[in-house]
mmCIF file of C-alpha atoms in Angstrom:
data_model
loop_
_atom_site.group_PDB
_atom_site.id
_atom_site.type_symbol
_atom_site.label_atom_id
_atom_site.label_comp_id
_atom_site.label_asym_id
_atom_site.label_seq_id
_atom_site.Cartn_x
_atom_site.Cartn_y
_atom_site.Cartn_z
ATOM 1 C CA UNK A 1 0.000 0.000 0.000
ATOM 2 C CA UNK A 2 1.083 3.821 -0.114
ATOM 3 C CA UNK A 3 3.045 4.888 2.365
ATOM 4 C CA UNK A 4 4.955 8.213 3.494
ATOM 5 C CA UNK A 5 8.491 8.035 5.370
ATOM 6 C CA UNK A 6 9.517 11.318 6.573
ATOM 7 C CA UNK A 7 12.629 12.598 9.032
ATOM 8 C CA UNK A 8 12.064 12.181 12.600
ATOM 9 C CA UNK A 9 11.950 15.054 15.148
ATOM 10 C CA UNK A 10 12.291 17.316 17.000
ATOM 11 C CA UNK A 11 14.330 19.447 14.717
ATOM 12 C CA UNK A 12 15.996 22.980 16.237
ATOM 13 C CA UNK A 13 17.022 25.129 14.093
ATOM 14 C CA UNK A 14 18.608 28.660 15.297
ATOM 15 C CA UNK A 15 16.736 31.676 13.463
ATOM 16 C CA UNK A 16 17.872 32.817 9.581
ATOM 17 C CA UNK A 17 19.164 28.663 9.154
ATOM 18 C CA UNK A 18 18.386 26.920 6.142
ATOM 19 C CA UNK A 19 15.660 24.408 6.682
ATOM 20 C CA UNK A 20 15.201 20.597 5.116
ATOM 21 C CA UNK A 21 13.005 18.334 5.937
ATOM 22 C CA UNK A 22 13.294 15.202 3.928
ATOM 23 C CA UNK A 23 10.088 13.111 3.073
ATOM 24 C CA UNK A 24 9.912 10.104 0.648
ATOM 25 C CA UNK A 25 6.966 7.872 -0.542
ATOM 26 C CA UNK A 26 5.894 4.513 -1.855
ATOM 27 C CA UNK A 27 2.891 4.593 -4.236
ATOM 28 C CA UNK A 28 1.225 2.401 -6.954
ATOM 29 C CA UNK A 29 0.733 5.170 -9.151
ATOM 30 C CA UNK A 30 1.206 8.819 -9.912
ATOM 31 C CA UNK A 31 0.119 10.345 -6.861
ATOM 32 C CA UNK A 32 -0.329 13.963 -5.615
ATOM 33 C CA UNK A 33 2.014 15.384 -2.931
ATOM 34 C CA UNK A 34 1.717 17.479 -0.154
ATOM 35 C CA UNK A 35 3.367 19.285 2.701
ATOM 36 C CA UNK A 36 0.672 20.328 5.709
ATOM 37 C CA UNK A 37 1.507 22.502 8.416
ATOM 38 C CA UNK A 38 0.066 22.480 12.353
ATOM 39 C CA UNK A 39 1.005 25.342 14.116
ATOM 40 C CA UNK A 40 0.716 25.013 17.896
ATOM 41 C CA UNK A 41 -3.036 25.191 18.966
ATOM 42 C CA UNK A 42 -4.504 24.918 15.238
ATOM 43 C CA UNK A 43 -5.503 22.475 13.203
ATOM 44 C CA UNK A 44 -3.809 20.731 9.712
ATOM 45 C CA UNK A 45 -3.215 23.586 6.992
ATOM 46 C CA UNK A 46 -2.238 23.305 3.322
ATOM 47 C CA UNK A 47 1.542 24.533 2.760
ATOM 48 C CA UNK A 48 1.996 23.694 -0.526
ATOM 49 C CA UNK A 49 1.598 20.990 -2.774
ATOM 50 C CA UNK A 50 2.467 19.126 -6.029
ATOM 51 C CA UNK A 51 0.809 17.160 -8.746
ATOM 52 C CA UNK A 52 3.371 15.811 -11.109
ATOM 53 C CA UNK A 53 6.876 14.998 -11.758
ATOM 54 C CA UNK A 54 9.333 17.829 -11.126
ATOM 55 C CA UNK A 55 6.443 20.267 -10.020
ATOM 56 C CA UNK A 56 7.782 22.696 -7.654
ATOM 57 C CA UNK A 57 5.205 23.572 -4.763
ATOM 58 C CA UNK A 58 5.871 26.811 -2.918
ATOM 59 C CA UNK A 59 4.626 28.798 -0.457
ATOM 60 C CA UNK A 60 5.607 31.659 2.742
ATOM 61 C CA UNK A 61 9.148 30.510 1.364
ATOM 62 C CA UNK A 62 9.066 27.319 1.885
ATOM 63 C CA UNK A 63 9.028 25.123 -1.577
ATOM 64 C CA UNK A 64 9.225 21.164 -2.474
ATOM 65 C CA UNK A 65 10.016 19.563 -5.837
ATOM 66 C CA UNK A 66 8.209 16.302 -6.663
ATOM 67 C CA UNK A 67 11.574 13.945 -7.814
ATOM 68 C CA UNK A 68 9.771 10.882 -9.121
ATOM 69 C CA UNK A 69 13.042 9.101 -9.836
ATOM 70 C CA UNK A 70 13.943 9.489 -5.763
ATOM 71 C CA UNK A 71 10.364 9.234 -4.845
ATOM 72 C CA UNK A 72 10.825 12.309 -2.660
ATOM 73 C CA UNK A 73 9.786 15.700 -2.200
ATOM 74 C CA UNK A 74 12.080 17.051 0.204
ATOM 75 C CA UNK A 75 10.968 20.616 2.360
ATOM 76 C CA UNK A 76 13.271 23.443 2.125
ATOM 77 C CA UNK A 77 13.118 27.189 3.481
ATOM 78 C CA UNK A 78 16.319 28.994 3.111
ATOM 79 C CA UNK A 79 15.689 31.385 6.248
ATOM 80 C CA UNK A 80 13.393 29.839 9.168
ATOM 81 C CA UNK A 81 11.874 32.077 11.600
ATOM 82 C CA UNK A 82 10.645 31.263 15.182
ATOM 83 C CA UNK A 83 7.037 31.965 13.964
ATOM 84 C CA UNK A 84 7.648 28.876 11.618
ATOM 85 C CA UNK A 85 7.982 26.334 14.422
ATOM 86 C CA UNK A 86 5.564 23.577 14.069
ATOM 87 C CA UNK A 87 4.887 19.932 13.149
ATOM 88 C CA UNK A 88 5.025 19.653 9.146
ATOM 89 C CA UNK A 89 3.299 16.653 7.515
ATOM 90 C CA UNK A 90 4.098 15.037 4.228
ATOM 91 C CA UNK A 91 1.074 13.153 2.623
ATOM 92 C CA UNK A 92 0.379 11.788 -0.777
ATOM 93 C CA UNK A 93 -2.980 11.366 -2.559
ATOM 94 C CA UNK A 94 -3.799 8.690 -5.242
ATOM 95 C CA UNK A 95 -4.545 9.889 -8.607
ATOM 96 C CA UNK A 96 -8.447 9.652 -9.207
ATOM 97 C CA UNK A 97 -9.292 5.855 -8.246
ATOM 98 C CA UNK A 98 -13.240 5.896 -7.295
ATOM 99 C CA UNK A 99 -12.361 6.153 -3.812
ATOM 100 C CA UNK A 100 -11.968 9.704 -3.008
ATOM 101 C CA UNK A 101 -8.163 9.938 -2.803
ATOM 102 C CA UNK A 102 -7.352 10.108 0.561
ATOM 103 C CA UNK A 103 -4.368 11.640 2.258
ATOM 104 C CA UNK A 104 -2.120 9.169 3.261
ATOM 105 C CA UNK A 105 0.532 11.134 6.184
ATOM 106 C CA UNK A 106 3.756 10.952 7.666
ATOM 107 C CA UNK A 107 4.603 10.724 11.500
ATOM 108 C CA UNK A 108 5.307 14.762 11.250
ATOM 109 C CA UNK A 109 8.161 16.365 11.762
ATOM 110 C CA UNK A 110 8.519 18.920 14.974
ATOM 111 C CA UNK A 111 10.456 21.961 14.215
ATOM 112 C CA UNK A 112 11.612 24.711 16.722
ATOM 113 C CA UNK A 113 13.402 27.685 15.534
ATOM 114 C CA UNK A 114 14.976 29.783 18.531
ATOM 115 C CA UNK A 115 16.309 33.075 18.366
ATOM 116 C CA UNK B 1 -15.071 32.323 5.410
ATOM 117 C CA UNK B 2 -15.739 30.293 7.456
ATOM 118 C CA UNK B 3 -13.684 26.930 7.633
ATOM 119 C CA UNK B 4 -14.296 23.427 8.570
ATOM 120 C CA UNK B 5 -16.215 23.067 12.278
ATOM 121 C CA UNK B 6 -16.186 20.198 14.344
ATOM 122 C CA UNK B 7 -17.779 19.827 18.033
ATOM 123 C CA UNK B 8 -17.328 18.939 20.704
ATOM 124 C CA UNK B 9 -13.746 19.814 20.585
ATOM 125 C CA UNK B 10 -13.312 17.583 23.843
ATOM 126 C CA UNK B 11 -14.495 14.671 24.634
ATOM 127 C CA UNK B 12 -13.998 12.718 27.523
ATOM 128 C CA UNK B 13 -16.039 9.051 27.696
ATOM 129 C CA UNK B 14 -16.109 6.456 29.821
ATOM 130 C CA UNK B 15 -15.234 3.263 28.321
ATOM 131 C CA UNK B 16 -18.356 1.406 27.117
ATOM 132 C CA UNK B 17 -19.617 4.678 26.320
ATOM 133 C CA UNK B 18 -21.186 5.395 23.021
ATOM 134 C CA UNK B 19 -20.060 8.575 21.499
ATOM 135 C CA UNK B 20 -21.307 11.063 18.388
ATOM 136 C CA UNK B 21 -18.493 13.969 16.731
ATOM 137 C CA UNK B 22 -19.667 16.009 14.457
ATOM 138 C CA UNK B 23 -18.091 17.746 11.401
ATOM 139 C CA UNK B 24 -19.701 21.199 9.991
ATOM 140 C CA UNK B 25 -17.860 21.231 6.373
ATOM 141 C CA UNK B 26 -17.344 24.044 4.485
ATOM 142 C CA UNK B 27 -20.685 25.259 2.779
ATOM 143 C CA UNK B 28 -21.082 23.672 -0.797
ATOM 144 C CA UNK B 29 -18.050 21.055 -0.128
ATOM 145 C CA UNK B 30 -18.964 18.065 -1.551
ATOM 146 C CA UNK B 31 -16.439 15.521 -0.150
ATOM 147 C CA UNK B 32 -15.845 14.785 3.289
ATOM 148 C CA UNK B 33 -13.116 12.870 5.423
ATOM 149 C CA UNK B 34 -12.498 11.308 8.632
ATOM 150 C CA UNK B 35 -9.002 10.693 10.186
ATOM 151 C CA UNK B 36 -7.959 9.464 13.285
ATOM 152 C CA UNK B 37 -4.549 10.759 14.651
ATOM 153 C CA UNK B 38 -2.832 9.459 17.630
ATOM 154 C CA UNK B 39 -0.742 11.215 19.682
ATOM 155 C CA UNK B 40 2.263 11.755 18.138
ATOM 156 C CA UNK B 41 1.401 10.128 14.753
ATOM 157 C CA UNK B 42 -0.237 11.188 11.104
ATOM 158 C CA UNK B 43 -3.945 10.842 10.688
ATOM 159 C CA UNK B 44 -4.943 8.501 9.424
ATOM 160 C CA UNK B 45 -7.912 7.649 6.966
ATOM 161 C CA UNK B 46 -11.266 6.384 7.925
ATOM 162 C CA UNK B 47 -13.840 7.307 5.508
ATOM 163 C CA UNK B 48 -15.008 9.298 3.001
ATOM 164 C CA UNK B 49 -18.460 10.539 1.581
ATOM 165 C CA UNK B 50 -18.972 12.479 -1.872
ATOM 166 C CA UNK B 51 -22.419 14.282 -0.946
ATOM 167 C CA UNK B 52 -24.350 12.030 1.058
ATOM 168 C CA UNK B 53 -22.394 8.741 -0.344
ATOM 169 C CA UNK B 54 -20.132 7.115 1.540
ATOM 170 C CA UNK B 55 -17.825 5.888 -0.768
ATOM 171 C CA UNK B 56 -15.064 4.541 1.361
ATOM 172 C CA UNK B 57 -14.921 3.274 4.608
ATOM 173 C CA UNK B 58 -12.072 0.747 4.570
ATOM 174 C CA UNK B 59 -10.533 3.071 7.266
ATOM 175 C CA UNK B 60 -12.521 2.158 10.184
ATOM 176 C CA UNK B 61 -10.852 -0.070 12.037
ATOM 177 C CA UNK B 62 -14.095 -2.142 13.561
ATOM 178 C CA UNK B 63 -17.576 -2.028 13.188
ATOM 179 C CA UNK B 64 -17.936 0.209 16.275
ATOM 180 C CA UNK B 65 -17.166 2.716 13.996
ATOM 181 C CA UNK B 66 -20.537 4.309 12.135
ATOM 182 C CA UNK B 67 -20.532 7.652 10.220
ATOM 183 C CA UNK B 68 -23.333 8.926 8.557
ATOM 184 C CA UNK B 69 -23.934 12.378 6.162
ATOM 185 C CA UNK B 70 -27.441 11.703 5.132
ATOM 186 C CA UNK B 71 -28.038 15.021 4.072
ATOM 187 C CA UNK B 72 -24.734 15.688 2.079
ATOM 188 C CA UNK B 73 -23.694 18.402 4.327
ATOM 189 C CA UNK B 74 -22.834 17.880 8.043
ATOM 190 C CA UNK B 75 -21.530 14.444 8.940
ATOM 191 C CA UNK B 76 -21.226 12.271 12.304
ATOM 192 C CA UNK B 77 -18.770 9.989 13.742
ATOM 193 C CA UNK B 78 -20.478 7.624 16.007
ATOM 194 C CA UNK B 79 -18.165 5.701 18.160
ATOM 195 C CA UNK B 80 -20.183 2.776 19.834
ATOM 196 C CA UNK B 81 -19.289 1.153 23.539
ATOM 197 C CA UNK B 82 -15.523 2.803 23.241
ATOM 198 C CA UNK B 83 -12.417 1.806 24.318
ATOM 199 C CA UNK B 84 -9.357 2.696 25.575
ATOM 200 C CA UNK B 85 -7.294 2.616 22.164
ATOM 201 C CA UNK B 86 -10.340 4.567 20.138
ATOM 202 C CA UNK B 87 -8.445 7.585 22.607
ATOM 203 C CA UNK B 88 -7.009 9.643 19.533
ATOM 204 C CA UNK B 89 -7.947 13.129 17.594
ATOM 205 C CA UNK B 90 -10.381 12.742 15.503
ATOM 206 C CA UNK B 91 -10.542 15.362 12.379
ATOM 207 C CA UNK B 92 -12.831 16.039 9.830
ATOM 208 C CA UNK B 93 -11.658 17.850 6.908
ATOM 209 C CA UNK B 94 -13.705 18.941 3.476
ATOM 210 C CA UNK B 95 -12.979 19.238 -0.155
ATOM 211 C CA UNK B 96 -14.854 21.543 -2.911
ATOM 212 C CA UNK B 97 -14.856 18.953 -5.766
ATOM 213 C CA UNK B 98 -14.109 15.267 -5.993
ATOM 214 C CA UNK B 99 -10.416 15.962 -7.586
ATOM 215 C CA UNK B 100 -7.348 14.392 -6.185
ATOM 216 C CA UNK B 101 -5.243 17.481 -6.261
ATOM 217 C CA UNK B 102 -8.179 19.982 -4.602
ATOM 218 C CA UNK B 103 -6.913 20.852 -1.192
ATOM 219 C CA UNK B 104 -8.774 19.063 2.049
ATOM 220 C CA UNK B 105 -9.659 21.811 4.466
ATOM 221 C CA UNK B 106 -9.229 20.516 7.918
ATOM 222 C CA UNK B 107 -11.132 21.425 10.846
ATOM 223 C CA UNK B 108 -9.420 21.773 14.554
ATOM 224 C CA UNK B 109 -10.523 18.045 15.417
ATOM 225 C CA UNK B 110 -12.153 16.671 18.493
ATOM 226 C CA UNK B 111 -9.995 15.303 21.283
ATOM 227 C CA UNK B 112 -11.502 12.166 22.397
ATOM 228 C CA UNK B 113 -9.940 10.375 26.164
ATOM 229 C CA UNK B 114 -11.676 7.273 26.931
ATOM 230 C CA UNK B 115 -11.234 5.981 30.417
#
């Protein structure tokens, strides 16, 4: 079945470092992928995403690039800041299969950024 | 707008308890997931409806496990004479199509302890 393997935490990070966060997946198909973000106290929130091979998803600086020959889609930022600490999830989702193409997760990833 | 709602957002049962969570999506969303997420883990996938369809559950892990959306627009989790291991965060999230690569919109989950 699909599954997600990413990094374990916690990861500190001192403020302005570069950030990665490496995630890799097994999957039958061609599958979607995302990064979601849970800041402390909220729920699950889209960071970015992509749908195909070598798709770059970006957003708030962060970006991923879908590598279908690694089957990864690593997390970068090139300048954290403490307001980015959080638990980041990696997920895939199935291309269209009749089932409703569910997210499939990670274990998350803690990151603290300290000044 | 207003995003994905979920009540209670705590729950504490007794075991052998029977339990109901409900999921508010966002107006004119017309799929709808449940995940379970343990402490420390990923959710996980239970189910999903498109309208008032459910047209996965292979998520739920026993037949304790009911959910329901008869009118294609709020959905409940019923959790039937729970035990300790149902403890867990239960989150709803909603989708505007039935796409693979629209974004789920999560809502802030219900916490459920079962002593």
């Amino acid at each position: 079945g699909d599954s997600v393997t990413q990094m374990e935490g916690p990861v500190t990070l001192s403020e302005e470092a570069f950030l990665t966060i490496n995630c890799t997946y097994t999957a039958t198909g061609y599958p979607s992928l995302f990064w979601y973000v849970q800041y402390p106290g909220e729920g699950l929130q889209l960071l970015l995403k992509a749908t195909k091979a070598d798709d770059k998803g970006s957003n708030k600086g962060f970006e991923a690039t879908y590598r279908k020959e690694t089957t990864s889609f690593h997390l970068e930022k090139g300048s954290v800041q403490v307001s980015d600490s959080a638990v980041y999830f990696c997920a895939l989702s199935e291309g269209d299969t009749g089932g409703g193409n569910k997210l499939t997760f990670g274990t998350g990833t803690q990151l603290k950024v300290e000044l | 707008g207003a995003g994905v709602s979920q009540s209670p957002r705590y729950k504490v049962a007794k075991r052998g308890q029977d339990v109901a969570l409900r999921c508010d999506p966002i107006s004119g969303h017309v799929s709808l997931f449940w995940y379970q997420q343990a402490l420390g883990q990923g959710p996980e996938f239970l189910t999903y409806f498109q309208n008032e369809a459910q047209l996965d559950k292979s998520g739920l892990p026993s037949d304790r496990f009911f959910a329901e959306r008869p009118e294609g627009s709020v959905s409940t989790l019923k959790i039937q004479r729970t035990q300790q291991e149902d403890s867990a965060v239960y989150l709803c999230a909603s989708r505007r199509t039935g796409i693979s690569t629209d974004t789920q919109y999560f809502g802030p989950g219900t916490r459920l302890t079962v002593l």
